[in-house]
Short mmCIF file of C-alpha atoms in Angstrom, two decimals:
data_model
loop_
_atom_site.label_atom_id
_atom_site.label_comp_id
_atom_site.label_asym_id
_atom_site.label_seq_id
_atom_site.Cartn_x
_atom_site.Cartn_y
_atom_site.Cartn_z
CA LYS A 1 -119.02 14.69 58.62
CA GLN A 2 -117.35 16.38 60.75
CA GLU A 3 -116.23 14.10 64.07
CA VAL A 4 -114.53 15.69 67.28
CA THR A 5 -112.73 13.50 68.98
CA GLN A 6 -111.03 14.78 72.92
CA ILE A 7 -108.39 12.56 75.09
CA PRO A 8 -108.50 12.86 77.74
CA ALA A 9 -112.31 12.43 78.49
CA ALA A 10 -111.30 13.41 82.36
CA LEU A 11 -107.55 14.06 83.88
CA SER A 12 -106.75 15.09 87.90
CA VAL A 13 -103.91 17.05 88.25
CA PRO A 14 -102.02 18.51 90.66
CA GLU A 15 -101.60 22.25 91.35
CA GLY A 16 -99.03 23.83 89.89
CA GLU A 17 -98.46 21.27 86.80
CA ASN A 18 -98.74 21.74 83.51
CA LEU A 19 -100.91 19.91 80.89
CA VAL A 20 -102.34 19.07 77.17
CA LEU A 21 -105.72 18.77 76.50
CA ASN A 22 -106.22 16.90 73.28
CA CYS A 23 -108.82 17.60 70.20
CA SER A 24 -108.57 15.81 67.01
CA PHE A 25 -111.15 16.47 64.12
CA THR A 26 -111.68 14.57 61.03
CA ASP A 27 -112.15 16.94 58.19
CA SER A 28 -109.68 19.20 57.37
CA ALA A 29 -111.97 21.93 55.96
CA ILE A 30 -112.43 24.40 58.96
CA TYR A 31 -112.84 28.00 59.40
CA ASN A 32 -111.74 28.09 62.80
CA LEU A 33 -111.62 26.15 66.37
CA GLN A 34 -112.73 27.52 69.19
CA TRP A 35 -111.33 26.21 73.22
CA PHE A 36 -114.19 26.48 75.79
CA ARG A 37 -114.50 26.13 79.20
CA GLN A 38 -117.88 25.03 80.58
CA ASP A 39 -118.04 24.95 84.21
CA PRO A 40 -120.96 23.12 86.11
CA GLY A 41 -124.83 24.10 85.52
CA LYS A 42 -122.97 27.07 83.36
CA GLY A 43 -122.86 27.34 79.47
CA LEU A 44 -120.09 27.72 77.55
CA THR A 45 -117.23 30.66 78.07
CA SER A 46 -114.92 30.92 74.93
CA LEU A 47 -111.18 30.66 75.92
CA LEU A 48 -109.70 30.71 72.41
CA LEU A 49 -110.08 31.63 68.68
CA ILE A 50 -107.83 29.81 66.19
CA GLN A 51 -108.64 31.31 62.55
CA SER A 52 -107.52 28.16 59.81
CA SER A 53 -104.43 30.10 58.87
CA GLN A 54 -103.34 30.43 62.04
CA ARG A 55 -100.46 27.81 64.32
CA GLU A 56 -101.68 29.72 67.84
CA GLN A 57 -103.33 32.14 70.52
CA THR A 58 -102.43 32.87 73.79
CA SER A 59 -104.50 34.43 76.56
CA GLY A 60 -102.80 34.53 79.81
CA ARG A 61 -102.07 30.75 81.01
CA LEU A 62 -104.00 28.96 78.03
CA ASN A 63 -101.85 28.65 74.79
CA ALA A 64 -103.55 26.53 71.82
CA SER A 65 -102.48 25.30 69.00
CA LEU A 66 -103.57 24.39 65.55
CA ASP A 67 -102.30 21.56 62.88
CA LYS A 68 -105.32 22.20 60.47
CA SER A 69 -103.09 19.00 58.08
CA SER A 70 -103.26 16.79 60.66
CA GLY A 71 -106.53 17.50 62.47
CA ARG A 72 -104.99 18.45 65.73
CA SER A 73 -105.67 21.47 68.64
CA THR A 74 -103.77 21.71 71.77
CA LEU A 75 -105.11 23.27 74.70
CA TYR A 76 -101.76 24.11 76.89
CA ILE A 77 -102.69 25.10 80.49
CA ALA A 78 -99.20 26.47 82.48
CA ALA A 79 -99.37 26.40 86.24
CA SER A 80 -102.98 24.78 87.00
CA GLN A 81 -104.90 26.11 89.22
CA PRO A 82 -107.73 24.73 91.61
CA GLY A 83 -110.19 27.42 89.61
CA ASP A 84 -109.09 26.09 86.22
CA SER A 85 -111.16 23.33 87.48
CA ALA A 86 -113.77 22.58 84.51
CA THR A 87 -115.22 20.83 80.81
CA TYR A 88 -113.01 21.88 78.29
CA LEU A 89 -114.46 21.55 75.10
CA CYS A 90 -112.72 21.81 71.56
CA ALA A 91 -115.16 23.08 68.67
CA VAL A 92 -114.72 23.03 65.04
CA SER A 93 -116.23 25.64 62.91
CA PRO A 94 -117.10 24.83 58.90
CA SER A 95 -115.75 26.52 56.25
CA GLY A 96 -118.44 27.51 53.51
CA ALA A 97 -121.69 28.41 54.32
CA GLY A 98 -123.23 27.00 57.45
CA SER A 99 -119.91 28.39 59.42
CA TYR A 100 -122.10 28.43 62.70
CA GLN A 101 -122.55 25.22 62.86
CA LEU A 102 -120.11 23.65 65.08
CA THR A 103 -119.47 20.54 65.89
CA PHE A 104 -117.99 19.63 69.37
CA GLY A 105 -116.01 17.44 70.87
CA LYS A 106 -117.67 15.86 74.10
CA GLY A 107 -115.06 17.91 76.40
CA THR A 108 -111.98 16.56 78.96
CA LYS A 109 -113.29 16.81 82.44
CA LEU A 110 -110.28 18.84 84.45
CA SER A 111 -109.75 18.41 88.25
CA VAL A 112 -107.00 20.35 89.72
CA ILE A 113 -106.37 19.20 93.36
CA PRO A 114 -105.48 21.70 95.91
CA ASN B 1 -123.03 44.75 79.02
CA ALA B 2 -125.38 41.20 80.33
CA GLY B 3 -124.81 38.56 78.96
CA VAL B 4 -127.11 36.27 76.95
CA MET B 5 -130.16 35.37 79.21
CA GLN B 6 -132.03 32.33 79.21
CA ASN B 7 -135.16 30.97 81.11
CA PRO B 8 -135.87 28.98 82.94
CA ARG B 9 -132.46 27.70 84.32
CA HIS B 10 -134.16 24.09 84.90
CA LEU B 11 -137.84 23.29 83.17
CA VAL B 12 -140.00 20.00 84.78
CA ARG B 13 -142.36 18.33 82.04
CA ARG B 14 -144.37 15.66 81.62
CA ARG B 15 -144.59 13.22 78.75
CA GLY B 16 -146.69 15.37 76.30
CA GLN B 17 -146.40 18.85 77.70
CA GLU B 18 -145.41 21.90 75.87
CA ALA B 19 -142.02 23.32 76.95
CA ARG B 20 -140.81 26.92 76.22
CA LEU B 21 -137.21 28.20 76.48
CA ARG B 22 -136.46 31.77 76.12
CA CYS B 23 -132.89 33.54 75.15
CA SER B 24 -132.42 37.35 74.68
CA PRO B 25 -129.02 37.49 72.89
CA MET B 26 -126.25 40.01 74.07
CA LYS B 27 -126.87 43.33 73.60
CA GLY B 28 -126.51 44.27 69.48
CA HIS B 29 -126.21 40.80 68.68
CA SER B 30 -128.58 39.96 66.53
CA HIS B 31 -128.08 36.57 65.21
CA VAL B 32 -128.62 33.82 67.73
CA TYR B 33 -128.19 29.73 67.54
CA TRP B 34 -129.41 27.50 69.55
CA TYR B 35 -128.08 23.85 70.31
CA ARG B 36 -128.15 20.83 72.42
CA GLN B 37 -126.71 18.82 74.63
CA LEU B 38 -127.82 15.24 75.66
CA PRO B 39 -126.83 13.53 78.38
CA GLU B 40 -123.18 12.03 77.87
CA GLU B 41 -122.97 13.50 74.24
CA GLY B 42 -121.16 17.26 72.54
CA LEU B 43 -123.29 20.17 72.18
CA LYS B 44 -124.98 19.65 68.34
CA PHE B 45 -126.26 22.97 66.47
CA MET B 46 -130.26 22.88 65.68
CA VAL B 47 -131.49 26.73 64.90
CA TYR B 48 -129.45 29.29 63.23
CA LEU B 49 -132.56 32.95 63.73
CA GLN B 50 -132.00 36.29 62.61
CA LYS B 51 -134.67 38.23 63.54
CA GLU B 52 -138.08 37.69 61.98
CA ASN B 53 -136.10 34.76 60.44
CA ILE B 54 -134.79 31.14 60.26
CA ILE B 55 -132.11 31.03 58.23
CA ASP B 56 -131.14 27.31 58.88
CA GLU B 57 -132.66 25.15 60.52
CA SER B 58 -130.77 21.49 59.48
CA GLY B 59 -130.45 20.67 62.52
CA MET B 60 -133.52 20.84 64.42
CA PRO B 61 -136.07 17.20 64.34
CA LYS B 62 -138.94 18.22 62.18
CA GLU B 63 -141.53 17.66 64.49
CA ARG B 64 -142.44 19.08 67.42
CA PHE B 65 -139.45 21.36 67.48
CA SER B 66 -139.80 25.25 66.60
CA ALA B 67 -138.39 27.92 66.51
CA GLU B 68 -138.56 32.21 66.31
CA PHE B 69 -136.79 35.15 66.97
CA PRO B 70 -139.76 38.23 66.84
CA LYS B 71 -138.79 41.83 65.54
CA GLU B 72 -139.25 42.07 69.73
CA GLY B 73 -138.79 40.05 72.71
CA PRO B 74 -136.70 36.47 73.00
CA SER B 75 -136.11 34.11 70.71
CA ILE B 76 -137.72 31.15 71.81
CA LEU B 77 -137.56 27.23 70.99
CA ARG B 78 -141.16 25.29 71.88
CA ILE B 79 -140.89 21.65 71.58
CA GLN B 80 -144.78 20.50 71.56
CA GLN B 81 -145.46 16.48 73.19
CA VAL B 82 -142.16 16.18 75.29
CA VAL B 83 -140.55 12.63 75.21
CA ARG B 84 -138.14 11.84 77.62
CA GLY B 85 -135.56 11.82 75.60
CA ASP B 86 -135.87 15.34 75.18
CA SER B 87 -134.31 15.64 78.56
CA ALA B 88 -131.25 17.65 77.95
CA ALA B 89 -128.98 21.04 78.28
CA TYR B 90 -130.69 23.34 75.81
CA PHE B 91 -127.91 26.31 74.85
CA CYS B 92 -128.65 29.49 73.31
CA ALA B 93 -125.79 31.62 71.23
CA SER B 94 -125.59 35.17 70.03
CA SER B 95 -123.11 36.86 67.84
CA PRO B 96 -123.37 40.55 66.70
CA ARG B 97 -122.88 39.22 62.89
CA LEU B 98 -122.99 35.91 60.90
CA LEU B 99 -119.91 33.53 62.80
CA GLY B 100 -116.69 32.93 61.61
CA GLY B 101 -115.02 36.23 61.85
CA LYS B 102 -112.07 36.47 63.73
CA ASP B 103 -113.79 38.99 66.07
CA SER B 104 -116.97 37.38 66.02
CA PRO B 105 -116.91 34.43 68.28
CA LEU B 106 -119.98 32.90 69.74
CA HIS B 107 -120.97 33.95 73.35
CA PHE B 108 -123.11 31.27 74.66
CA GLY B 109 -125.57 31.67 77.96
CA ASN B 110 -126.16 28.83 80.95
CA GLY B 111 -128.75 26.93 79.44
CA THR B 112 -131.55 25.32 80.04
CA ARG B 113 -131.93 21.99 81.35
CA LEU B 114 -135.34 20.54 80.39
CA THR B 115 -136.35 16.75 82.04
CA VAL B 116 -139.78 15.38 80.90
CA THR B 117 -140.55 12.97 83.14
#
């Protein structure tokens, strides 16, 4: 059974700092990995999707890496801003049938202090 | 292009009542997925539907829960005889094709927060 762990559970940083969020998963048989952002009372916004054959994806100030063999992914946020404050979720999609059954971590709650 | 629309945003029910949660997928999306987020837990898959078909309901409790996606209208998640443990955020997501393609990420709605008193 796939398990996804995100560390730390919460993180507070001053504005402008670069930061890294970590995600680990127990079963390396994945189709892809997604990072989402969740704002309080809101839905999830997909930030980056990495296919299992890829090593990283970039979008603006965000860079996500994937090391499938070790079961790890990181989300790097450059030059953090107060608007980046949210909960960041990592989710993996299993390979084979049922690729829609994402397994989510519990998230890292990020606070960027002005 | 409106996103995934869920209503109501908040729903309060007393124990034993029925809860109906609605989800309209993004325009052009024919695949709908329901997830549940219990307090302090990660989101968990419940059910996957296409128009008029339940494809996979392996994540849905066997009793009291049902889902449909009719030919016309939104997808409905129905919870009968709610109990306190059903209190959670219920999220609907949609995709234009089966999730897994690199251009087919899930698009989530804002969720319905169900509180059972």
